[in-house]
XYZ file of C-alpha atoms in Angstrom:
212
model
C 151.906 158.200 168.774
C 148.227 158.242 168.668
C 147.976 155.399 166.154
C 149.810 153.387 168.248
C 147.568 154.151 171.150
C 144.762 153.188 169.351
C 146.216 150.083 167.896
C 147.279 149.058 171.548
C 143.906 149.776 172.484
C 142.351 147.616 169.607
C 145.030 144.762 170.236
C 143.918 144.223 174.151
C 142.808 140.220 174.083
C 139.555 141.650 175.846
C 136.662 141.511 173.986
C 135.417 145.293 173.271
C 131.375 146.732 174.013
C 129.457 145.956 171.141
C 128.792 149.908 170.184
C 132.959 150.249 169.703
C 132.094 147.510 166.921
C 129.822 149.028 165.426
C 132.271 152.075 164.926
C 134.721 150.181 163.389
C 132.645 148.934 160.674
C 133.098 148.028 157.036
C 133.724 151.630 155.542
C 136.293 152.337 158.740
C 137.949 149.020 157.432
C 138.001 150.097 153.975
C 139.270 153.438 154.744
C 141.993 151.997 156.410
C 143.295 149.574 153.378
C 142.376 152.329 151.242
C 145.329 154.409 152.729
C 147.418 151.214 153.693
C 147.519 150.622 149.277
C 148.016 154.772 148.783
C 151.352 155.743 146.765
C 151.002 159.451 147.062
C 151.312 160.758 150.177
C 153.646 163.739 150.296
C 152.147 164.298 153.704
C 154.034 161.298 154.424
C 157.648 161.893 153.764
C 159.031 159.418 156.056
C 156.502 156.595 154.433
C 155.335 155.812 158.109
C 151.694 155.585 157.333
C 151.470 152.101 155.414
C 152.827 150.783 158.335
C 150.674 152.596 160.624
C 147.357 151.178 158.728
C 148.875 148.074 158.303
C 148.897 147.810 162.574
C 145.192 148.798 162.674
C 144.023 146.523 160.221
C 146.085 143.400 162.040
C 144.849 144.320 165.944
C 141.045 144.836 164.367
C 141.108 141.664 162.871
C 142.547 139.950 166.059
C 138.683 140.379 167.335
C 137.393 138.786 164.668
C 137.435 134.892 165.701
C 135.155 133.058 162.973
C 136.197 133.469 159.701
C 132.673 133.656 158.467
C 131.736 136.736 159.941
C 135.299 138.656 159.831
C 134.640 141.935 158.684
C 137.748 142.547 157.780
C 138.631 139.661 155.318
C 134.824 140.834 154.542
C 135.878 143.969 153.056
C 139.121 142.412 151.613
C 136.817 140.018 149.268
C 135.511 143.117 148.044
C 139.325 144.283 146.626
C 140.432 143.484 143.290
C 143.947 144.189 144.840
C 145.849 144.808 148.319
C 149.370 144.701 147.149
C 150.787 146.582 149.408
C 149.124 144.808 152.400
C 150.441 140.748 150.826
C 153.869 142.074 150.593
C 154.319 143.949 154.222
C 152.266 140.994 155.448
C 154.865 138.074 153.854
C 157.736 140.279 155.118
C 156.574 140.504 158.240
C 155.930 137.014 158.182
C 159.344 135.776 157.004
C 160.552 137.893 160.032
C 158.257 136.208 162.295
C 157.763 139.533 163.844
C 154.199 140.036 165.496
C 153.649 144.117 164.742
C 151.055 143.903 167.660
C 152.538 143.114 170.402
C 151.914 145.506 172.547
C 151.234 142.920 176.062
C 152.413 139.907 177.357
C 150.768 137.242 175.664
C 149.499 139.206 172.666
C 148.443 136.930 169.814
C 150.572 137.285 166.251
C 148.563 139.220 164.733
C 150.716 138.660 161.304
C 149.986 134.626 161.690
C 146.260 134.834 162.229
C 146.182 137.509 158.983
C 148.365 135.378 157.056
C 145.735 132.284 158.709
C 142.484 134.424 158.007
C 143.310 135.930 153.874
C 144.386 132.145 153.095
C 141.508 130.683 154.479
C 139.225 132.029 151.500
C 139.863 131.680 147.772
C 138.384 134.783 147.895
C 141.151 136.440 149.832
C 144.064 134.326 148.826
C 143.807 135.682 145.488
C 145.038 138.639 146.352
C 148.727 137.320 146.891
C 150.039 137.294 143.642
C 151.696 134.318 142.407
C 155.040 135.162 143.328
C 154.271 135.447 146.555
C 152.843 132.415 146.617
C 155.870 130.722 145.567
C 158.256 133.037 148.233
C 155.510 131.869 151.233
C 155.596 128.312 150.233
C 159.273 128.843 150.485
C 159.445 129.884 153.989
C 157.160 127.764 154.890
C 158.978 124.813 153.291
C 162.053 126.095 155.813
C 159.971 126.677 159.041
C 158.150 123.482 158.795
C 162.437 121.954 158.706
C 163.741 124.308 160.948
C 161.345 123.575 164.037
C 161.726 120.739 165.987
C 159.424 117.732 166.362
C 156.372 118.741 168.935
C 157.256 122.248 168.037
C 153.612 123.657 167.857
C 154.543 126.448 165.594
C 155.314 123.316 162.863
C 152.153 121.975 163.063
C 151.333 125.689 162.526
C 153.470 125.770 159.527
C 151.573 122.990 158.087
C 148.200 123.749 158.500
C 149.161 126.744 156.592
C 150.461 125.028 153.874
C 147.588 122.979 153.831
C 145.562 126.650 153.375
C 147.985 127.192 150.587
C 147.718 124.424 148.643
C 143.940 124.674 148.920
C 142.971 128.038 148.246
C 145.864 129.551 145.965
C 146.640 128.730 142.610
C 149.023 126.302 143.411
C 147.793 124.077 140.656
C 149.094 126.474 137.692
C 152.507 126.562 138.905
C 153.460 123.118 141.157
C 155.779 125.300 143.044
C 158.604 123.079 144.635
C 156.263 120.405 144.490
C 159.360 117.553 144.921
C 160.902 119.534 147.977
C 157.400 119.741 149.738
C 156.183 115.981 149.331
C 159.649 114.690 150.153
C 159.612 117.306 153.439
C 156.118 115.832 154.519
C 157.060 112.536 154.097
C 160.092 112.726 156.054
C 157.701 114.108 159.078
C 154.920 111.248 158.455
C 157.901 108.975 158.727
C 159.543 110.262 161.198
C 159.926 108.611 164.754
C 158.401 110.838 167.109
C 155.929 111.307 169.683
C 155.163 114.228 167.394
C 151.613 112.274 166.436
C 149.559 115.559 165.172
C 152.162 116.862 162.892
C 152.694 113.443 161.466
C 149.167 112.774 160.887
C 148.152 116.066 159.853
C 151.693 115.594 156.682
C 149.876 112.267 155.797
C 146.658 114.631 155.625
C 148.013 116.607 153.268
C 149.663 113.848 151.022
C 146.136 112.059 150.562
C 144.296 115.562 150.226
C 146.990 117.094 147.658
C 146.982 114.387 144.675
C 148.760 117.033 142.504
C 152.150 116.900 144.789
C 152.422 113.193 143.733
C 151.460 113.218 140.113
């Protein structure tokens, strides 16, 4: 109950007084992901906690608007590993379920995570390859399921874009044939749907690896 207080309090779109920031600082943060990536917890029998953590850490780093001075991808450059935190994060993801939304109008806190960790090398390498492979999947399905001027598509694709730039993607080539054939169909497409379309063709010229 309390954690959910504070993470409703945390998640408010206002922005907070600057001395509540400097509370939550970088050892708060790493505290946090500390116990978000703990396996024994016997205090814990009902293995609510991760989840708990996991809420904190996503409504904290809803405050944090510029990349380059988000403490809490900050801290996570600092971790050789946050396993636990990729794999509720792509699950969450594949759900499409914001864990955050606590008012009307709430951002997704899972999308801007997702947005924020794969907008680093530094923090993208924490997703192992594998899940790598299983986001590029759903994304390869969201980007198909949503119709054209569907913002969340364009959303889909900046994301792979992210993915394609600041993962691995080079070692493996992951369903490279399904994704060039997907973005050509929506730089071909005929549509009013301009950003998407330009923003596929983006990718194609940026990506030489998805046509070679």
């Amino acid at each position: 109950m309390q954690c959910n207080v504070f993470c409703a309090v945390l998640s408010y779109p206002n922005v907070m007084p600057r001395s509540h920031y400097d509370q939550l600082d970088d050892r708060f943060i790493t505290h946090l992901l500390t116990e978000l990536e703990a396996t024994d917890t016997p205090h814990d029998p009902e293995g609510q906690l991760p989840n708990n953590f996991l809420k904190c850490v996503l409504s904290l780093n809803l405050h944090y608007k510029d990349l380059n001075h988000n403490k809490v991808c900050s801290v996570l450059k600092s971790r050789t590993h946050a396993s636990a935190l990729t794999e509720m994060l792509l699950v969450a993801f594949n759900r499409t379920d914001n864990l955050t939304a606590y008012f009307p109008g709430n951002h997704d806190s899972v999308s801007k995570m997702m947005t924020d960790m794969l907008g680093s090398p530094d923090t993208a390498e924490l997703f192992f390859t594998n899940d790598v492979k299983v986001l590029i999947e759903v994304l390869h399905r969201n980007v198909i399921d949503r119709a054209e001027g569907d913002t969340d598509r364009l959303y889909y694709l900046r994301l792979l874009d992210l993915v394609l730039s600041n993962t691995e993607y080079q070692d493996h080539h992951h369903m490279k044939g399904d994704i060039l054939e997907l973005l050509k169909q929506v730089k071909e497409e005929e549509s009013t749907d301009k950003e998407s379309q330009s923003f596929a063709s983006r990718i194609i010229k940026k990506h030489k690896c998805l046509s070679t």
